Amino acid sequence: NSFVTRTNTCGELRSAHVGQKVTLYGWVQYQRQGLFLVLRDFQGLTQIIIPQDEAHSHVKELLSSASAESVVRVTGTVSPRPPGQENPKMPTGEIEVKAETAEILNSCKKLPFEIKDFIKKSEALRMQYRYLDLRSVRLQSNLRLRSGMVMRMREYLCNLHGFVDVETPTLFKRTPGGAKEFLVPSREAGKFYSLPQSPQQFKQLLMVGGLDRYFQVARCYRDEGSRPDRQPEFTQIDIEMSFVDQAGIQRLIEGLLQHSWPEERGSIMTPFPSMTYEEALAEYGTDKPDTRFGMKIVDISDVLQGSDIHFVKNALSYPHGSIRAICIPQGVRYLANKDLESLKESAKSQFNQEIMEMIRRPDGSLKSLLTKLLGEKEQSELIQALNMQEGDVVLLAAGEHKQVCSALGTLRLLSANLLEAAGLALRDPTAFHFLWVVDFPLFLPKAENPTELESAHHPFTAPHPADTSLLYSDPTKVRSQHYDLVLNGNEVGGGSIRIHSAEQQRFVLEKVLKEDSEVLSHLIEALEFGAPPHGGIALGLDRLISVIVDAPSIRDVIAFPKSFRGRDLMGNAPDYVTSEELEPYHIQVSWPLEEKEAKKN
């Protein structure tokens, strides 16, 4: 209550305050028949008794007429609630304030929705009136938890470990590869700035500059169009260090998260477990596994390789062919036929992957189209390999290794959703399972032209020390020194040890990626002036907080988010500008015909 004219907040009064005269400010949560109202501020609720005597008739008239969400000041005396009227669900439930004077500071017009967490509101309406949505307990709690975590992160990095907080520019130039960047026109004809996807180049240049340890709560920008649960502008905890290896970065981040972790969410154990990219793909079908539950992908190629089944022989004839399966516990009980058909359809539509199902009956036998083609020995080995219990359902896929694993990884998550919707507790919402994923490939074939390569992450990632020679002979086989941090199946961080040799950086850009290295000449030249070995990481703050608070969307942990189409529905941005405003930037807009007509009207 420092610096303000209230004596207390609406969430702090207790029995110990009885008899004290207090002044409260807040919003009218609700009012009951001119007898009492509940006043709310950022910290909680207090019940205000409206006086009924003639001497305070003006106070009664004023408070009785106050509409919901009007802002009022109330001065009065703290009293104990009458016996039997205490409210144990309210922290202030033992007391009430008997109003003596009051003032409506600002009345509220008819609301577009009620300010209550349990009231269903469309997301578009919430974002149009975001300033009202921010009054909800949930958003207030999320933003305060976020603020507290960031403060403790600053303390850990700057006060305890000597990091320097540096702001880097947001007007820069285009970076080759990666996500699309927002362009910003300049007054030089034909020349544009670019908003950085991350401070990647600047933090490396800070290491060349000898800063040793850099940190920033960085605003980043990506023009990714209409992608659900992504934001065109987002926040990273951005970190870079000199003379560090992968293990050093991992230890730093584990300590950082332990130090900043919210007390009310329990404690987290370190070190975090680690898994290679290949292991993650083989066991979970994804590079961001949710390890809170089992249902791992099992390789059953060895069990079936001796059979004469056509699709088995066909699958195993591929250079990277395999037969794999997942076992859905109690699938017979919790999944309907339509659920199984939906799972198979998802694999077909997303991955062009056929799925075969097997069920273990109560008598222990298998029900499947496959059973006629398998001997008793093979059936027994399958049951053992998959640890099938009575009532379990197995989904089996055969074909190229990566496609099979990716399809089963998706079905694993979809199955978990279906099981939980049917009432089987599978993933503990209060559990936090961190995981490091390491040894990613350095390069991947381009989707549009598989004969060309692109960086799996970005072109500044150093190759794995054991694979450096392969960079020059067979770059497709090179592992990177990249590492991702995964939490409950969400990627919440990623980083790498960087290339610090100008010669190697030029080779990667020009010979492997076929990019024009001139765009990055400033960085390559900097590497020629005694660049130290360095590496770093960025934590996605929005995603991290949303997982911690179990928010349905990252928009619930950002004060003023954009819609999934990238629009600000409150301020109606982006918006048109006049041709006169565009003139200094040498830009003319070529309007589609329908938009020309719309502007005329």
XYZ file of C-alpha atoms in Angstrom, residues 102-406:
305
model
C -18.103 6.084 -0.195
C -17.460 7.562 -3.610
C -18.047 6.210 -7.106
C -14.847 7.108 -8.914
C -16.010 5.774 -12.272
C -19.194 3.947 -13.159
C -19.216 1.036 -15.591
C -21.549 0.753 -18.563
C -23.221 -2.550 -19.591
C -20.544 -5.240 -19.852
C -19.998 -7.377 -22.978
C -19.405 -10.352 -20.619
C -19.251 -11.059 -16.889
C -15.817 -10.846 -15.238
C -15.887 -14.363 -13.840
C -13.547 -17.224 -14.693
C -16.325 -19.797 -14.939
C -18.361 -17.774 -17.467
C -17.793 -19.052 -21.029
C -16.708 -16.287 -23.383
C -15.637 -16.475 -27.009
C -11.936 -15.862 -27.482
C -12.636 -13.127 -30.056
C -14.753 -11.240 -27.509
C -12.117 -11.709 -24.795
C -9.442 -10.245 -27.078
C -11.620 -7.374 -28.275
C -12.156 -6.346 -24.633
C -8.798 -7.541 -23.345
C -8.657 -4.832 -20.659
C -11.797 -6.392 -19.129
C -10.517 -9.954 -19.518
C -7.360 -8.917 -17.637
C -9.497 -8.333 -14.535
C -10.156 -12.101 -14.256
C -8.469 -13.987 -11.417
C -6.849 -16.426 -13.854
C -5.130 -13.850 -16.068
C -4.062 -11.771 -13.056
C -2.538 -14.884 -11.484
C -0.774 -15.922 -14.715
C 0.800 -12.510 -15.305
C 1.968 -12.168 -11.691
C 3.498 -15.660 -11.740
C 5.257 -14.763 -15.005
C 6.602 -11.516 -13.530
C 7.884 -13.301 -10.415
C 9.674 -15.973 -12.472
C 11.376 -13.401 -14.702
C 12.581 -11.433 -11.670
C 14.101 -14.573 -10.117
C 15.719 -15.443 -13.470
C 17.356 -12.002 -13.574
C 18.563 -12.489 -10.026
C 20.056 -15.913 -10.796
C 21.774 -14.855 -14.021
C 22.934 -11.320 -13.206
C 23.424 -11.332 -9.418
C 24.579 -14.911 -8.869
C 26.394 -15.772 -12.114
C 27.718 -12.546 -13.599
C 25.580 -12.272 -16.741
C 25.197 -8.879 -18.403
C 21.699 -7.786 -19.436
C 22.033 -6.222 -22.917
C 19.258 -4.868 -25.172
C 19.875 -5.689 -28.832
C 18.333 -3.897 -31.854
C 14.924 -4.795 -33.248
C 15.619 -3.101 -36.595
C 18.120 -5.248 -38.471
C 18.487 -7.054 -41.804
C 17.112 -10.264 -43.289
C 18.613 -13.571 -42.121
C 18.853 -16.421 -44.646
C 16.811 -19.564 -43.877
C 14.417 -20.123 -40.998
C 10.995 -18.556 -40.460
C 9.755 -15.563 -42.418
C 10.625 -12.168 -40.992
C 8.553 -8.992 -40.818
C 9.852 -6.257 -43.091
C 9.989 -2.592 -42.063
C 10.327 -0.005 -44.857
C 13.052 2.615 -44.713
C 13.316 6.033 -46.391
C 15.953 4.621 -48.753
C 14.142 3.456 -51.892
C 13.904 -0.336 -52.091
C 15.670 -0.930 -48.769
C 13.977 -2.615 -45.819
C 14.814 -3.430 -42.242
C 13.828 -6.808 -40.861
C 12.515 -7.531 -37.357
C 14.747 -10.281 -35.908
C 13.358 -13.762 -35.230
C 15.796 -13.783 -32.307
C 18.906 -11.832 -31.250
C 21.003 -14.740 -32.600
C 23.640 -12.776 -34.509
C 23.898 -10.004 -31.924
C 24.488 -12.372 -29.033
C 27.259 -14.104 -30.985
C 28.779 -10.702 -31.776
C 28.647 -9.838 -28.061
C 30.794 -12.924 -27.422
C 33.254 -11.737 -30.088
C 33.194 -8.426 -28.228
C 34.427 -10.174 -25.067
C 31.282 -9.722 -22.943
C 31.617 -13.372 -21.829
C 28.059 -13.825 -20.490
C 24.969 -12.232 -22.045
C 21.297 -12.383 -21.118
C 18.142 -10.614 -22.315
C 14.381 -10.861 -21.947
C 14.099 -10.515 -25.707
C 11.161 -9.605 -27.915
C 11.208 -11.709 -31.083
C 9.141 -11.632 -34.284
C 8.080 -14.276 -36.814
C 5.684 -13.851 -39.707
C 4.219 -17.352 -39.535
C 0.721 -16.497 -40.716
C -2.291 -18.327 -39.301
C -0.738 -20.900 -36.977
C -2.797 -21.879 -33.932
C -1.148 -21.194 -30.585
C 1.707 -19.217 -32.133
C 2.264 -15.485 -31.813
C 3.859 -13.137 -34.359
C 5.670 -11.443 -31.463
C 6.861 -13.454 -28.489
C 9.371 -13.374 -25.636
C 12.535 -15.398 -25.093
C 14.903 -15.688 -22.172
C 17.975 -15.333 -24.389
C 21.394 -16.506 -23.163
C 24.919 -16.794 -24.604
C 28.261 -17.743 -22.970
C 31.887 -17.944 -24.058
C 34.165 -20.934 -23.365
C 31.253 -23.258 -22.619
C 30.191 -26.710 -23.765
C 26.795 -28.362 -24.044
C 26.935 -29.785 -20.507
C 27.701 -26.311 -19.105
C 24.643 -24.745 -20.783
C 22.450 -27.590 -19.538
C 23.652 -27.213 -15.943
C 23.051 -23.442 -16.124
C 19.451 -23.856 -17.341
C 18.654 -26.547 -14.761
C 19.908 -24.232 -12.004
C 18.041 -21.264 -13.501
C 14.726 -23.135 -13.558
C 15.201 -24.534 -10.054
C 15.936 -21.026 -8.729
C 13.005 -19.343 -10.484
C 10.435 -22.163 -10.174
C 7.173 -21.050 -8.471
C 6.975 -22.465 -4.940
C 3.292 -23.324 -5.299
C 4.136 -25.696 -8.179
C 6.313 -27.955 -6.002
C 10.015 -28.578 -6.635
C 11.794 -29.856 -9.732
C 14.584 -32.424 -9.645
C 17.886 -32.003 -11.462
C 19.745 -33.061 -13.509
C 17.070 -33.472 -16.177
C 17.141 -36.768 -18.088
C 18.588 -36.709 -21.602
C 17.713 -38.574 -24.800
C 19.111 -38.484 -28.345
C 16.960 -37.335 -31.254
C 17.045 -40.868 -32.700
C 15.917 -42.401 -29.387
C 13.078 -39.863 -29.070
C 11.872 -40.606 -32.599
C 12.134 -44.397 -32.152
C 10.362 -44.522 -28.758
C 7.946 -41.579 -28.938
C 7.688 -40.694 -32.647
C 8.572 -37.041 -31.980
C 11.507 -34.844 -30.985
C 9.468 -33.443 -28.061
C 8.258 -36.482 -26.107
C 5.701 -36.262 -23.318
C 7.324 -38.613 -20.800
C 4.538 -38.332 -18.189
C 3.020 -41.571 -19.484
C 4.154 -44.811 -21.137
C 2.678 -46.292 -24.337
C 6.132 -46.171 -25.931
C 6.620 -47.303 -29.521
C 7.957 -50.878 -29.609
C 10.012 -52.350 -32.475
C 8.465 -55.737 -33.350
C 10.410 -56.269 -36.614
C 12.386 -59.160 -35.102
C 9.211 -60.945 -33.971
C 7.615 -60.786 -37.428
C 10.595 -60.930 -39.788
C 10.359 -64.703 -40.245
C 6.695 -64.596 -41.281
C 5.372 -64.864 -44.831
C 2.965 -61.950 -44.461
C 3.190 -59.813 -47.610
C 3.090 -56.344 -46.002
C 5.690 -57.419 -43.430
C 8.103 -58.606 -46.112
C 7.419 -55.468 -48.148
C 8.076 -53.137 -45.177
C 11.298 -54.866 -44.174
C 12.602 -54.681 -47.751
C 13.010 -50.872 -47.405
C 16.538 -49.651 -46.520
C 15.053 -48.160 -43.315
C 12.000 -50.402 -43.059
C 10.545 -51.434 -39.710
C 7.397 -52.723 -38.018
C 6.413 -50.962 -34.818
C 3.443 -50.749 -32.488
C 1.975 -49.004 -29.470
C -0.100 -50.730 -26.788
C -3.128 -48.757 -25.503
C -3.898 -49.850 -21.924
C -7.543 -50.867 -21.344
C -8.323 -49.734 -24.874
C -11.261 -52.144 -25.178
C -12.946 -50.533 -22.173
C -12.237 -46.877 -22.938
C -12.177 -46.640 -26.753
C -15.225 -47.107 -28.972
C -14.974 -48.481 -32.517
C -15.425 -44.970 -33.885
C -12.387 -43.864 -31.821
C -10.213 -46.593 -33.351
C -11.441 -45.710 -36.850
C -10.683 -42.039 -36.151
C -7.121 -42.947 -35.070
C -6.553 -45.000 -38.218
C -7.948 -42.204 -40.382
C -5.573 -39.678 -38.733
C -2.561 -41.867 -39.597
C -3.808 -42.237 -43.179
C -4.573 -38.548 -43.774
C -1.511 -37.069 -42.028
C 1.175 -39.653 -42.834
C -0.310 -41.871 -45.566
C 0.278 -44.720 -43.108
C -1.952 -47.792 -42.827
C -2.628 -49.014 -39.265
C -3.644 -52.493 -38.149
C -5.262 -53.119 -34.766
C -4.932 -56.072 -32.399
C -6.990 -56.750 -29.276
C -6.166 -59.138 -26.436
C -9.341 -60.906 -25.418
C -10.237 -61.852 -21.801
C -9.168 -65.453 -22.535
C -5.687 -64.169 -23.492
C -6.005 -64.795 -27.239
C -5.494 -62.128 -29.918
C -8.253 -60.722 -32.120
C -6.874 -59.315 -35.365
C -6.753 -59.847 -39.117
C -3.123 -60.810 -38.437
C -3.807 -63.775 -36.164
C -4.728 -66.108 -39.049
C -1.310 -65.427 -40.555
C 0.714 -65.865 -37.354
C 1.689 -69.046 -35.538
C 1.109 -69.491 -31.806
C 4.812 -68.879 -31.097
C 4.754 -65.520 -32.943
C 1.526 -64.492 -31.207
C 3.038 -65.318 -27.816
C 6.204 -63.359 -28.646
C 4.096 -60.362 -29.756
C 2.136 -60.393 -26.489
C 5.409 -60.546 -24.565
C 7.214 -57.859 -26.611
C 4.281 -55.436 -26.220
C 3.488 -56.473 -22.615
C -0.160 -56.822 -23.679
C -2.679 -57.303 -20.893
C -6.267 -58.488 -21.309
C -8.382 -55.676 -22.787
C -5.410 -53.825 -24.298
C -5.495 -52.574 -27.897
C -2.383 -52.539 -30.086
C -1.942 -50.279 -33.116
C 0.635 -51.632 -35.562
C 2.350 -49.857 -38.464
C 4.829 -51.087 -41.071
C 6.947 -49.140 -43.536
C 9.748 -46.574 -43.641
C 11.167 -46.016 -40.127
C 10.629 -42.270 -39.747
C 7.125 -42.308 -41.230
C 6.057 -45.268 -39.070
C 7.432 -43.687 -35.887
C 5.941 -40.255 -36.631
